[in-house]
Short mmCIF file of C-alpha atoms in Angstrom, two decimals:
data_model
loop_
_atom_site.label_atom_id
_atom_site.label_comp_id
_atom_site.label_asym_id
_atom_site.label_seq_id
_atom_site.Cartn_x
_atom_site.Cartn_y
_atom_site.Cartn_z
CA UNK A 1 -8.90 8.18 20.46
CA UNK A 2 -11.98 9.50 19.84
CA UNK A 3 -15.04 7.70 18.52
CA UNK A 4 -15.47 7.24 14.96
CA UNK A 5 -17.89 10.01 14.51
CA UNK A 6 -18.76 9.14 11.11
CA UNK A 7 -21.96 11.14 11.12
CA UNK A 8 -20.25 14.33 12.25
CA UNK A 9 -17.45 14.13 9.60
CA UNK A 10 -19.76 13.86 6.94
CA UNK A 11 -22.05 16.64 8.38
CA UNK A 12 -19.27 19.22 8.53
CA UNK A 13 -18.42 17.99 4.66
CA UNK A 14 -22.19 18.67 4.09
CA UNK A 15 -21.77 21.96 6.00
CA UNK A 16 -18.99 23.16 3.81
CA UNK A 17 -20.07 21.82 0.41
CA UNK A 18 -24.01 20.79 0.67
CA UNK A 19 -24.88 21.03 -2.93
CA UNK A 20 -21.35 19.01 -4.03
CA UNK A 21 -21.60 15.60 -5.30
CA UNK A 22 -20.73 12.83 -2.80
CA UNK A 23 -21.36 9.61 -4.73
CA UNK A 24 -22.15 8.54 -8.41
CA UNK A 25 -23.21 5.11 -9.24
CA UNK A 26 -23.02 4.75 -13.32
CA UNK A 27 -26.59 4.82 -14.41
CA UNK A 28 -27.98 8.00 -12.96
CA UNK A 29 -27.85 7.80 -9.08
CA UNK A 30 -26.21 10.61 -7.48
CA UNK A 31 -26.27 11.94 -3.90
CA UNK A 32 -24.75 15.26 -2.81
CA UNK A 33 -23.14 15.62 0.54
CA UNK A 34 -26.09 17.04 2.28
CA UNK A 35 -28.31 14.24 0.93
CA UNK A 36 -25.91 11.73 2.24
CA UNK A 37 -25.17 13.35 5.66
CA UNK A 38 -28.90 13.41 6.10
CA UNK A 39 -29.71 10.00 4.90
CA UNK A 40 -27.02 8.64 7.16
CA UNK A 41 -28.12 10.02 10.07
CA UNK A 42 -31.78 8.94 9.76
CA UNK A 43 -30.72 5.61 9.23
CA UNK A 44 -28.59 5.52 12.42
CA UNK A 45 -31.54 6.72 14.46
CA UNK A 46 -34.09 4.73 12.77
CA UNK A 47 -32.40 1.52 13.59
CA UNK A 48 -31.79 2.87 16.92
CA UNK A 49 -35.88 3.14 17.27
CA UNK A 50 -36.16 -0.15 15.67
CA UNK A 51 -34.45 -1.93 18.46
CA UNK A 52 -30.57 -1.97 17.55
CA UNK A 53 -28.53 -2.17 20.69
CA UNK A 54 -24.99 -1.43 20.60
CA UNK A 55 -22.68 -4.21 20.04
CA UNK A 56 -25.62 -5.98 17.74
CA UNK A 57 -24.21 -7.87 14.83
CA UNK A 58 -25.20 -7.10 11.45
CA UNK A 59 -24.83 -9.39 8.48
CA UNK A 60 -24.25 -7.08 5.37
CA UNK A 61 -25.03 -8.40 2.19
CA UNK A 62 -25.74 -5.41 -0.06
CA UNK A 63 -23.55 -4.41 -3.16
CA UNK A 64 -21.62 -1.30 -3.22
CA UNK A 65 -24.09 1.76 -4.02
CA UNK A 66 -25.55 4.63 -2.67
CA UNK A 67 -27.69 2.74 -0.07
CA UNK A 68 -25.03 0.50 0.88
CA UNK A 69 -22.85 3.46 2.35
CA UNK A 70 -25.72 5.14 4.00
CA UNK A 71 -26.91 1.71 5.53
CA UNK A 72 -22.92 0.86 6.87
CA UNK A 73 -22.42 4.37 7.98
CA UNK A 74 -25.96 4.48 9.86
CA UNK A 75 -25.54 0.81 11.32
CA UNK A 76 -21.73 1.75 12.99
CA UNK A 77 -23.09 4.66 14.24
CA UNK A 78 -26.05 3.13 15.77
CA UNK A 79 -23.70 1.13 17.57
CA UNK A 80 -24.29 -1.82 15.44
CA UNK A 81 -21.21 -4.20 14.51
CA UNK A 82 -20.68 -4.82 10.74
CA UNK A 83 -20.23 -8.30 9.40
CA UNK A 84 -19.82 -8.41 5.62
CA UNK A 85 -21.37 -11.50 4.32
CA UNK A 86 -19.00 -14.19 2.83
CA UNK A 87 -21.38 -15.38 -0.23
CA UNK A 88 -18.82 -17.44 -2.17
CA UNK A 89 -17.99 -19.83 0.90
CA UNK A 90 -19.97 -23.38 1.07
CA UNK A 91 -22.86 -24.10 3.21
CA UNK A 92 -21.18 -26.05 5.98
CA UNK A 93 -18.55 -22.99 6.78
CA UNK A 94 -21.31 -20.35 6.22
CA UNK A 95 -23.33 -22.12 8.85
CA UNK A 96 -20.19 -22.44 11.10
CA UNK A 97 -19.58 -18.65 10.64
CA UNK A 98 -23.07 -17.53 11.80
CA UNK A 99 -23.10 -19.87 14.45
CA UNK A 100 -19.71 -18.29 15.58
CA UNK A 101 -21.13 -14.93 15.64
CA UNK A 102 -25.15 -15.32 15.75
CA UNK A 103 -26.08 -11.89 13.95
CA UNK A 104 -29.12 -10.35 15.49
CA UNK A 105 -29.88 -8.29 12.24
CA UNK A 106 -29.47 -9.08 8.54
CA UNK A 107 -29.14 -6.42 6.10
CA UNK A 108 -29.50 -7.56 2.50
CA UNK A 109 -30.91 -7.16 -1.05
CA UNK A 110 -34.55 -8.50 -1.38
CA UNK A 111 -33.92 -10.97 -4.45
CA UNK A 112 -30.89 -12.61 -2.26
CA UNK A 113 -32.96 -12.88 0.75
CA UNK A 114 -35.70 -14.26 -0.93
CA UNK A 115 -33.67 -17.00 -3.18
CA UNK A 116 -31.13 -17.61 -0.16
CA UNK A 117 -33.70 -18.72 2.37
CA UNK A 118 -35.34 -21.32 -0.20
CA UNK A 119 -33.48 -24.56 -0.03
CA UNK A 120 -35.12 -25.30 -3.30
CA UNK A 121 -33.74 -22.13 -4.89
CA UNK A 122 -30.37 -22.91 -3.77
CA UNK A 123 -30.40 -26.43 -4.94
CA UNK A 124 -31.27 -25.28 -8.41
CA UNK A 125 -28.60 -22.56 -8.50
CA UNK A 126 -25.94 -25.07 -7.35
CA UNK A 127 -27.00 -27.56 -10.20
CA UNK A 128 -26.74 -24.64 -12.51
CA UNK A 129 -23.15 -23.91 -10.84
CA UNK A 130 -24.10 -21.04 -8.74
CA UNK A 131 -23.99 -20.60 -5.23
CA UNK A 132 -26.51 -19.21 -2.25
CA UNK A 133 -25.73 -18.86 1.13
CA UNK A 134 -28.07 -20.88 3.31
CA UNK A 135 -29.97 -17.91 5.24
CA UNK A 136 -32.53 -20.10 6.76
CA UNK A 137 -29.80 -20.73 9.37
CA UNK A 138 -30.83 -17.25 10.59
CA UNK A 139 -34.21 -17.55 11.68
CA UNK A 140 -33.58 -15.77 14.80
CA UNK A 141 -32.25 -12.50 12.99
CA UNK A 142 -34.55 -9.45 11.90
CA UNK A 143 -34.10 -9.27 8.15
CA UNK A 144 -34.02 -5.91 6.34
CA UNK A 145 -34.06 -5.80 2.81
CA UNK A 146 -32.75 -3.59 0.47
CA UNK A 147 -35.45 -3.30 -2.60
CA UNK A 148 -38.82 -4.25 -3.31
CA UNK A 149 -40.52 -6.89 -1.45
CA UNK A 150 -40.32 -10.36 -3.24
CA UNK A 151 -43.62 -12.44 -3.52
CA UNK A 152 -43.28 -15.76 -1.14
CA UNK A 153 -40.11 -14.34 0.39
CA UNK A 154 -39.31 -14.14 4.17
CA UNK A 155 -40.75 -12.03 6.20
CA UNK A 156 -38.27 -8.40 6.07
CA UNK A 157 -38.73 -4.76 6.89
CA UNK A 158 -37.40 -2.40 4.10
CA UNK A 159 -34.55 -0.40 4.59
CA UNK A 160 -36.41 2.66 3.36
CA UNK A 161 -39.00 2.23 6.20
CA UNK A 162 -35.70 2.13 8.65
CA UNK A 163 -34.52 5.29 7.11
CA UNK A 164 -38.10 7.25 7.56
CA UNK A 165 -38.88 5.87 11.05
CA UNK A 166 -37.83 8.91 12.50
CA UNK A 167 -38.94 11.91 10.39
CA UNK A 168 -37.11 15.35 10.34
CA UNK A 169 -33.98 14.01 12.21
CA UNK A 170 -31.76 16.85 13.60
CA UNK A 171 -28.05 17.02 13.67
CA UNK A 172 -27.74 16.48 17.38
CA UNK A 173 -25.13 13.69 18.04
CA UNK A 174 -26.49 10.00 18.97
CA UNK A 175 -24.87 8.96 22.33
CA UNK A 176 -21.05 7.91 22.26
CA UNK A 177 -19.78 4.49 21.93
CA UNK A 178 -16.86 2.97 23.75
CA UNK A 179 -13.83 3.27 21.38
CA UNK A 180 -12.76 -0.43 22.24
CA UNK A 181 -16.34 -1.66 21.22
CA UNK A 182 -16.40 -3.58 18.08
CA UNK A 183 -17.42 -2.08 15.02
CA UNK A 184 -16.53 -4.41 12.05
CA UNK A 185 -15.88 -8.41 11.98
CA UNK A 186 -14.48 -9.47 8.66
CA UNK A 187 -13.94 -13.52 8.33
CA UNK A 188 -10.64 -14.51 6.72
CA UNK A 189 -10.44 -15.63 3.50
CA UNK A 190 -9.06 -19.32 4.25
CA UNK A 191 -11.17 -22.37 3.98
CA UNK A 192 -10.26 -24.28 7.62
CA UNK A 193 -12.94 -25.73 9.25
CA UNK A 194 -12.77 -23.21 11.87
CA UNK A 195 -13.51 -19.69 10.57
CA UNK A 196 -11.44 -16.89 11.86
CA UNK A 197 -13.14 -13.87 12.27
CA UNK A 198 -11.08 -10.47 12.42
CA UNK A 199 -12.40 -8.02 15.05
CA UNK A 200 -12.02 -4.23 14.58
CA UNK A 201 -12.90 -1.77 17.23
CA UNK A 202 -14.20 1.49 16.67
CA UNK A 203 -10.37 3.00 17.75
CA UNK A 204 -8.60 0.74 15.13
CA UNK A 205 -11.33 1.37 12.49
CA UNK A 206 -11.09 5.06 12.55
CA UNK A 207 -7.31 4.73 12.68
CA UNK A 208 -7.57 2.96 9.54
CA UNK A 209 -9.35 5.55 8.08
CA UNK A 210 -7.33 8.04 8.71
CA UNK A 211 -4.32 6.37 7.70
CA UNK A 212 -5.67 5.63 4.40
CA UNK A 213 -6.94 9.23 4.07
CA UNK A 214 -3.46 10.35 4.48
CA UNK A 215 -2.03 8.01 1.51
CA UNK A 216 -4.88 9.05 -0.53
CA UNK A 217 -3.87 12.47 -1.21
CA UNK A 218 -7.29 13.36 -2.34
CA UNK A 219 -9.38 16.45 -1.75
CA UNK A 220 -12.18 18.81 -3.08
CA UNK A 221 -12.44 18.49 -7.10
CA UNK A 222 -10.76 14.80 -7.11
CA UNK A 223 -13.03 11.61 -8.22
CA UNK A 224 -12.10 8.21 -6.80
CA UNK A 225 -13.28 5.08 -8.44
CA UNK A 226 -13.69 2.41 -5.82
CA UNK A 227 -15.83 -0.33 -4.27
CA UNK A 228 -14.01 -0.31 -0.72
CA UNK A 229 -15.41 1.24 2.41
CA UNK A 230 -12.00 1.96 3.87
CA UNK A 231 -11.32 4.17 0.54
CA UNK A 232 -14.56 5.60 0.10
CA UNK A 233 -15.11 7.20 3.61
CA UNK A 234 -11.86 8.93 3.82
CA UNK A 235 -12.45 10.29 0.35
CA UNK A 236 -15.95 11.36 1.15
CA UNK A 237 -14.28 13.13 4.65
CA UNK A 238 -11.77 14.80 2.26
CA UNK A 239 -14.38 16.37 0.24
CA UNK A 240 -13.95 14.35 -3.05
CA UNK A 241 -16.78 12.80 -5.28
CA UNK A 242 -16.82 8.85 -4.91
CA UNK A 243 -17.67 6.72 -8.31
CA UNK A 244 -19.44 3.25 -7.48
CA UNK A 245 -19.70 0.17 -9.70
CA UNK A 246 -22.59 -2.01 -8.75
CA UNK A 247 -21.38 -4.89 -10.95
CA UNK A 248 -20.06 -7.75 -8.81
CA UNK A 249 -17.57 -8.69 -11.66
CA UNK A 250 -14.47 -6.62 -12.90
CA UNK A 251 -14.62 -5.69 -16.50
CA UNK A 252 -11.59 -3.98 -17.68
CA UNK A 253 -13.66 -2.38 -20.36
CA UNK A 254 -16.20 -0.95 -18.17
CA UNK A 255 -13.73 0.25 -15.95
CA UNK A 256 -12.10 2.29 -18.59
CA UNK A 257 -15.39 3.61 -19.67
CA UNK A 258 -15.80 5.09 -16.14
CA UNK A 259 -12.69 6.43 -15.72
CA UNK A 260 -13.13 8.60 -18.64
CA UNK A 261 -16.87 9.45 -18.39
CA UNK A 262 -16.29 10.52 -14.91
CA UNK A 263 -12.61 12.15 -15.08
CA UNK A 264 -11.34 10.04 -12.30
CA UNK A 265 -8.43 11.08 -10.65
CA UNK A 266 -7.68 8.26 -8.15
CA UNK A 267 -8.47 4.50 -8.52
CA UNK A 268 -7.91 1.45 -6.42
CA UNK A 269 -7.81 -2.18 -7.60
CA UNK A 270 -6.51 -5.30 -6.42
CA UNK A 271 -3.72 -7.29 -7.94
CA UNK A 272 -5.73 -9.29 -10.11
CA UNK A 273 -8.06 -6.57 -11.38
CA UNK A 274 -4.93 -4.48 -12.61
CA UNK A 275 -3.35 -7.14 -14.51
CA UNK A 276 -6.59 -7.77 -16.07
CA UNK A 277 -7.01 -4.13 -16.79
CA UNK A 278 -3.06 -3.90 -18.05
CA UNK A 279 -3.77 -6.85 -20.09
CA UNK A 280 -6.57 -5.39 -21.93
CA UNK A 281 -4.86 -1.86 -22.33
CA UNK A 282 -1.94 -3.85 -24.19
CA UNK A 283 -4.08 -6.03 -26.40
CA UNK A 284 -6.18 -2.95 -27.52
CA UNK A 285 -2.93 -0.72 -27.82
CA UNK A 286 -4.41 1.95 -24.99
CA UNK A 287 -3.13 3.52 -21.86
CA UNK A 288 -4.98 4.90 -19.04
CA UNK A 289 -7.13 8.33 -19.31
CA UNK A 290 -4.70 11.41 -18.67
CA UNK A 291 -7.14 12.75 -15.56
CA UNK A 292 -5.65 9.88 -13.39
CA UNK A 293 -3.07 11.01 -11.01
CA UNK A 294 -2.90 8.26 -8.48
CA UNK A 295 -3.53 4.42 -8.72
CA UNK A 296 -3.49 2.26 -5.68
CA UNK A 297 -2.91 -1.60 -6.32
CA UNK A 298 -3.12 -3.91 -3.16
CA UNK A 299 -4.58 -6.85 -1.52
CA UNK A 300 -2.11 -9.69 -2.99
CA UNK A 301 1.39 -9.47 -3.90
CA UNK A 302 2.55 -6.81 -6.48
CA UNK A 303 5.67 -7.84 -8.09
CA UNK A 304 7.99 -5.47 -10.04
CA UNK A 305 7.80 -7.47 -13.34
CA UNK A 306 4.16 -6.40 -13.54
CA UNK A 307 4.86 -2.75 -12.44
CA UNK A 308 7.22 -2.91 -15.39
CA UNK A 309 4.87 -3.16 -17.55
CA UNK A 310 2.31 -1.11 -15.77
CA UNK A 311 4.34 1.72 -16.07
CA UNK A 312 3.97 2.14 -19.68
CA UNK A 313 0.08 2.43 -19.45
CA UNK A 314 0.33 5.27 -16.85
CA UNK A 315 -0.50 8.96 -18.18
CA UNK A 316 2.09 11.50 -17.74
CA UNK A 317 2.58 12.84 -14.23
CA UNK A 318 0.47 9.76 -12.63
CA UNK A 319 1.57 7.67 -9.74
CA UNK A 320 1.11 4.09 -8.77
CA UNK A 321 1.25 2.90 -5.32
CA UNK A 322 1.58 -0.69 -4.10
CA UNK A 323 -0.42 -1.15 -0.77
CA UNK A 324 0.62 -3.71 1.97
CA UNK A 325 -1.64 -4.76 4.40
CA UNK A 326 -4.18 -7.80 5.55
CA UNK A 327 -7.43 -7.81 7.03
CA UNK A 328 -6.01 -7.85 10.78
CA UNK A 329 -4.35 -4.25 9.66
CA UNK A 330 -4.65 -2.13 6.93
CA UNK A 331 -2.34 -0.26 5.87
CA UNK A 332 0.86 -1.65 6.73
CA UNK A 333 3.50 0.09 4.28
CA UNK A 334 3.44 1.21 0.84
CA UNK A 335 5.72 2.12 -1.95
CA UNK A 336 6.12 4.07 -5.18
CA UNK A 337 5.82 2.27 -8.48
CA UNK A 338 9.26 3.65 -9.06
CA UNK A 339 10.93 2.94 -5.98
CA UNK A 340 9.73 -0.75 -6.31
CA UNK A 341 11.28 -0.73 -9.88
CA UNK A 342 14.48 0.41 -8.37
CA UNK A 343 14.96 -2.48 -5.64
CA UNK A 344 17.47 -4.98 -6.85
CA UNK A 345 17.60 -7.00 -3.61
CA UNK A 346 16.29 -10.30 -3.04
CA UNK A 347 12.51 -10.68 -2.04
CA UNK A 348 9.50 -8.32 -2.57
CA UNK A 349 9.96 -5.06 -0.98
CA UNK A 350 6.49 -3.47 0.35
CA UNK A 351 7.67 -0.09 1.58
CA UNK A 352 8.15 1.68 4.34
CA UNK A 353 5.25 1.14 7.32
CA UNK A 354 2.84 4.12 7.45
CA UNK A 355 2.74 6.73 10.36
CA UNK A 356 2.75 4.94 13.87
CA UNK A 357 2.94 1.09 12.45
CA UNK A 358 5.79 -0.46 14.20
CA UNK A 359 7.21 -3.65 11.97
CA UNK A 360 9.82 -6.20 13.73
CA UNK A 361 11.19 -9.61 12.43
CA UNK A 362 11.62 -12.27 14.96
CA UNK A 363 14.62 -14.73 15.42
CA UNK A 364 13.39 -16.97 13.05
CA UNK A 365 12.29 -14.38 10.33
CA UNK A 366 8.50 -14.00 10.89
CA UNK A 367 7.07 -10.28 10.40
CA UNK A 368 5.10 -8.77 13.64
CA UNK A 369 3.24 -5.77 13.45
CA UNK A 370 1.70 -3.24 15.92
CA UNK A 371 -0.05 0.12 15.68
CA UNK A 372 -3.21 2.12 16.08
CA UNK A 373 -4.92 0.51 13.12
CA UNK A 374 -4.07 -3.38 14.56
CA UNK A 375 -7.36 -5.50 15.15
CA UNK A 376 -8.80 -6.30 18.56
CA UNK A 377 -8.07 -9.96 17.96
CA UNK A 378 -9.77 -12.97 16.61
CA UNK A 379 -13.38 -13.53 17.95
CA UNK A 380 -13.49 -15.93 20.86
CA UNK A 381 -9.77 -15.34 21.56
CA UNK A 382 -7.66 -13.30 23.80
CA UNK A 383 -7.07 -9.42 22.70
CA UNK A 384 -3.95 -8.85 20.63
CA UNK A 385 -1.35 -6.24 21.09
CA UNK A 386 0.47 -7.26 18.16
CA UNK A 387 -0.03 -9.52 14.92
CA UNK A 388 2.33 -12.35 13.73
CA UNK A 389 1.64 -12.35 10.48
CA UNK A 390 3.12 -15.72 9.01
CA UNK A 391 5.05 -13.58 6.64
CA UNK A 392 8.77 -14.08 6.43
CA UNK A 393 10.58 -10.60 6.12
CA UNK A 394 13.55 -8.78 6.72
CA UNK A 395 13.94 -4.79 7.15
CA UNK A 396 16.44 -3.20 4.77
CA UNK A 397 16.82 0.55 5.27
CA UNK A 398 13.65 0.89 7.16
CA UNK A 399 11.60 -0.91 4.39
CA UNK A 400 10.03 -4.09 4.92
CA UNK A 401 11.07 -6.73 2.36
CA UNK A 402 9.04 -9.86 2.17
CA UNK A 403 10.32 -13.32 1.67
CA UNK A 404 7.62 -15.93 1.62
CA UNK A 405 4.87 -17.29 4.09
CA UNK A 406 6.13 -19.62 6.79
CA UNK A 407 3.44 -22.31 5.50
CA UNK A 408 4.46 -21.94 1.90
CA UNK A 409 8.14 -22.77 2.69
CA UNK A 410 9.27 -25.77 0.88
CA UNK A 411 11.82 -28.05 2.28
CA UNK A 412 14.05 -30.25 0.03
CA UNK A 413 16.88 -32.19 1.47
CA UNK A 414 18.48 -29.42 3.88
CA UNK A 415 17.35 -26.48 1.86
CA UNK A 416 14.46 -23.87 2.61
CA UNK A 417 12.87 -22.86 -0.47
CA UNK A 418 10.88 -19.72 -0.51
CA UNK A 419 8.23 -19.21 -3.29
CA UNK A 420 8.27 -15.77 -3.22
CA UNK A 421 11.96 -15.30 -3.59
CA UNK A 422 12.03 -16.87 -7.20
CA UNK A 423 8.54 -16.19 -8.17
CA UNK A 424 9.30 -12.59 -9.27
CA UNK A 425 12.09 -13.91 -11.07
CA UNK A 426 10.48 -16.38 -12.90
CA UNK A 427 7.27 -14.04 -13.75
CA UNK A 428 9.98 -11.50 -15.48
CA UNK A 429 10.76 -14.28 -17.96
CA UNK A 430 9.31 -13.01 -21.24
CA UNK A 431 5.76 -14.81 -21.89
CA UNK A 432 5.30 -15.49 -18.29
CA UNK A 433 1.88 -13.81 -17.31
CA UNK A 434 1.50 -15.18 -13.85
CA UNK A 435 3.49 -17.88 -11.89
CA UNK A 436 3.42 -19.90 -8.47
CA UNK A 437 5.63 -22.40 -6.75
CA UNK A 438 4.48 -25.12 -4.57
CA UNK A 439 6.06 -28.12 -2.76
CA UNK A 440 4.54 -31.59 -2.46
CA UNK A 441 6.00 -34.29 -0.27
CA UNK A 442 6.87 -37.51 -2.31
CA UNK A 443 6.86 -40.54 0.00
CA UNK A 444 9.19 -42.77 -2.14
CA UNK A 445 11.62 -40.24 -2.02
CA UNK A 446 11.10 -38.86 1.33
CA UNK A 447 11.61 -35.40 0.02
CA UNK A 448 9.64 -32.62 -1.44
CA UNK A 449 9.08 -32.18 -5.21
CA UNK A 450 8.86 -28.67 -6.91
CA UNK A 451 6.07 -27.99 -9.16
CA UNK A 452 6.15 -24.35 -11.02
CA UNK A 453 2.92 -23.39 -12.62
CA UNK A 454 3.05 -21.04 -15.13
CA UNK A 455 0.25 -18.89 -17.04
CA UNK A 456 1.66 -18.08 -20.36
CA UNK A 457 0.70 -15.42 -22.62
CA UNK A 458 -1.45 -16.50 -25.43
CA UNK A 459 1.12 -16.15 -28.37
CA UNK A 460 3.69 -19.04 -26.44
CA UNK A 461 3.98 -22.23 -27.88
CA UNK A 462 3.81 -24.57 -25.39
CA UNK A 463 6.80 -26.75 -26.27
CA UNK A 464 9.07 -24.09 -26.89
CA UNK A 465 7.90 -22.15 -24.08
CA UNK A 466 8.55 -24.65 -21.46
CA UNK A 467 12.06 -25.21 -22.97
CA UNK A 468 13.02 -21.62 -22.55
CA UNK A 469 11.57 -21.10 -19.17
CA UNK A 470 13.78 -24.44 -18.18
CA UNK A 471 16.85 -22.95 -19.81
CA UNK A 472 16.42 -19.45 -18.37
CA UNK A 473 15.73 -21.17 -14.94
CA UNK A 474 19.25 -23.32 -14.93
CA UNK A 475 21.54 -21.01 -16.89
CA UNK A 476 20.10 -17.87 -18.43
CA UNK A 477 19.63 -14.55 -17.12
CA UNK A 478 16.63 -15.23 -15.14
CA UNK A 479 18.59 -18.24 -13.20
CA UNK A 480 17.41 -19.38 -9.80
CA UNK A 481 19.19 -21.40 -7.15
CA UNK A 482 19.73 -25.28 -7.74
CA UNK A 483 17.88 -26.18 -4.84
CA UNK A 484 14.50 -24.61 -6.10
CA UNK A 485 15.15 -26.03 -9.67
CA UNK A 486 11.46 -27.39 -10.39
CA UNK A 487 10.80 -30.96 -10.79
CA UNK A 488 8.01 -30.37 -13.07
CA UNK A 489 6.67 -27.29 -14.95
CA UNK A 490 3.00 -27.11 -15.67
CA UNK A 491 1.38 -24.52 -17.99
CA UNK A 492 -2.11 -24.11 -16.56
CA UNK A 493 -4.26 -21.19 -14.94
CA UNK A 494 -3.17 -20.64 -11.54
CA UNK A 495 -5.99 -20.95 -9.19
CA UNK A 496 -7.30 -18.09 -7.05
CA UNK A 497 -9.63 -17.47 -3.85
CA UNK A 498 -11.09 -15.20 -1.62
CA UNK A 499 -11.78 -11.45 -2.04
CA UNK A 500 -8.16 -10.45 -3.20
CA UNK A 501 -7.84 -13.27 -5.79
CA UNK A 502 -5.00 -14.42 -4.13
CA UNK A 503 -3.24 -17.50 -5.21
CA UNK A 504 -5.08 -20.48 -3.90
CA UNK A 505 -1.85 -22.54 -2.71
CA UNK A 506 -4.09 -25.40 -1.43
CA UNK A 507 -5.94 -26.12 -4.51
CA UNK A 508 -2.31 -25.55 -6.15
CA UNK A 509 -0.92 -28.40 -3.96
CA UNK A 510 -3.83 -30.77 -4.99
CA UNK A 511 -3.24 -30.00 -8.52
CA UNK A 512 0.54 -30.48 -8.52
CA UNK A 513 -0.01 -33.89 -6.85
CA UNK A 514 -2.25 -34.76 -9.96
CA UNK A 515 0.06 -33.66 -12.34
CA UNK A 516 3.09 -35.42 -10.54
CA UNK A 517 1.19 -38.52 -10.55
CA UNK A 518 0.82 -38.38 -14.37
CA UNK A 519 3.93 -37.57 -15.32
CA UNK A 520 4.92 -40.64 -12.98
CA UNK A 521 2.75 -43.25 -15.16
#
């Protein structure tokens, strides 16, 4: 497969529609295709002149913005390897990640560089309940700041200076790079002592962009609202306008305002954000704007009970798609809202594999994937030709149906209990906003006990609602297997973690142990 060719693909759009708006930041910042192409090329040449070598790892900590897209595109085209910073992890894990990868460059916002390089500031922020990564462990890296210089901060070079380093850049292509050389390294969102770094080559990254672009169904005149690079670049290559919010926290109200203000036609959201958006719409008696045609939802399981409610807030003619993928391979499969709601079998149907992605199920039920967008391997480990996902699944008429996670399986007596089989059923009970089921080993019983956590709707009375759920699970329309009946039902917020706000089952098990201990007193 050809190289990424980000610059030439942007240049092609700039030649076709030079004055068309490429990116908009709410608040007034816009950039045309001609400006975006020229700036990205200038950054690529600037980093090359500044000493960036092919394969140099670049820790990147800049909020989604015009500047971020320009810098990321230029860095990759200069041969750099992007390493998005995991800012929310603890100091020990961050240091372990940096020791493993040893980035040669750090590109970050100036305030973050200044604050995180001071141990005193980090202690103050931690005392106030926040967290900053210990950037002082990167003393050998070159620091590039985005934003004004901060007094008493570390020694840095300005990103603007990098962009201006080679004046009057031409459209001549940079030297080509090996398609199998790394382009992106992303740490998995787990909290294990040994961080796992997922490595994507230029080949797999291009395949990801092409596959996502084929699913976006986007082009000239369309408007995408997203913060995700793997959606922004395909939209730009297709000639659409991209709206990017710099806010680090999701706001349903702000999202609706942007959808209406910019006549957005396509939007992507992680499952947790879409659930928050749905609740806001329901609480305020509103629906999504009529300009919206495509809603893409992904990153965490999308249960049919949620999609059933989401259907009611979609404008006429709009389509919602559920995207199944993972850090190691994106996308894997997708399914339209209507097809997901029509599925009546057990498990979570996530759709037919996208073009050229192959899915198989091992004898013990694990889903194994391969295809052009497959990652190269984990850093420090052997290259992979297929990915053992850890998801338990079956193939039903060509569609992937997830049954659960191998590590989440609960073994009670002689029964294997898969939470993902029962959680969608429980989630469809009236009054259940979110739910999650975990198992906790009981030494006295020499068996696992099942604890069901439920986030109820605000209007639910705790005692009555718990009794209703117990009755529904045993003899009602939402009855589940006798072997899976919970020993304890807890009404509480379900803890989440990672970039995708997935259920944090490690934290959930700890909470389950505490609640079981209290219940036994």
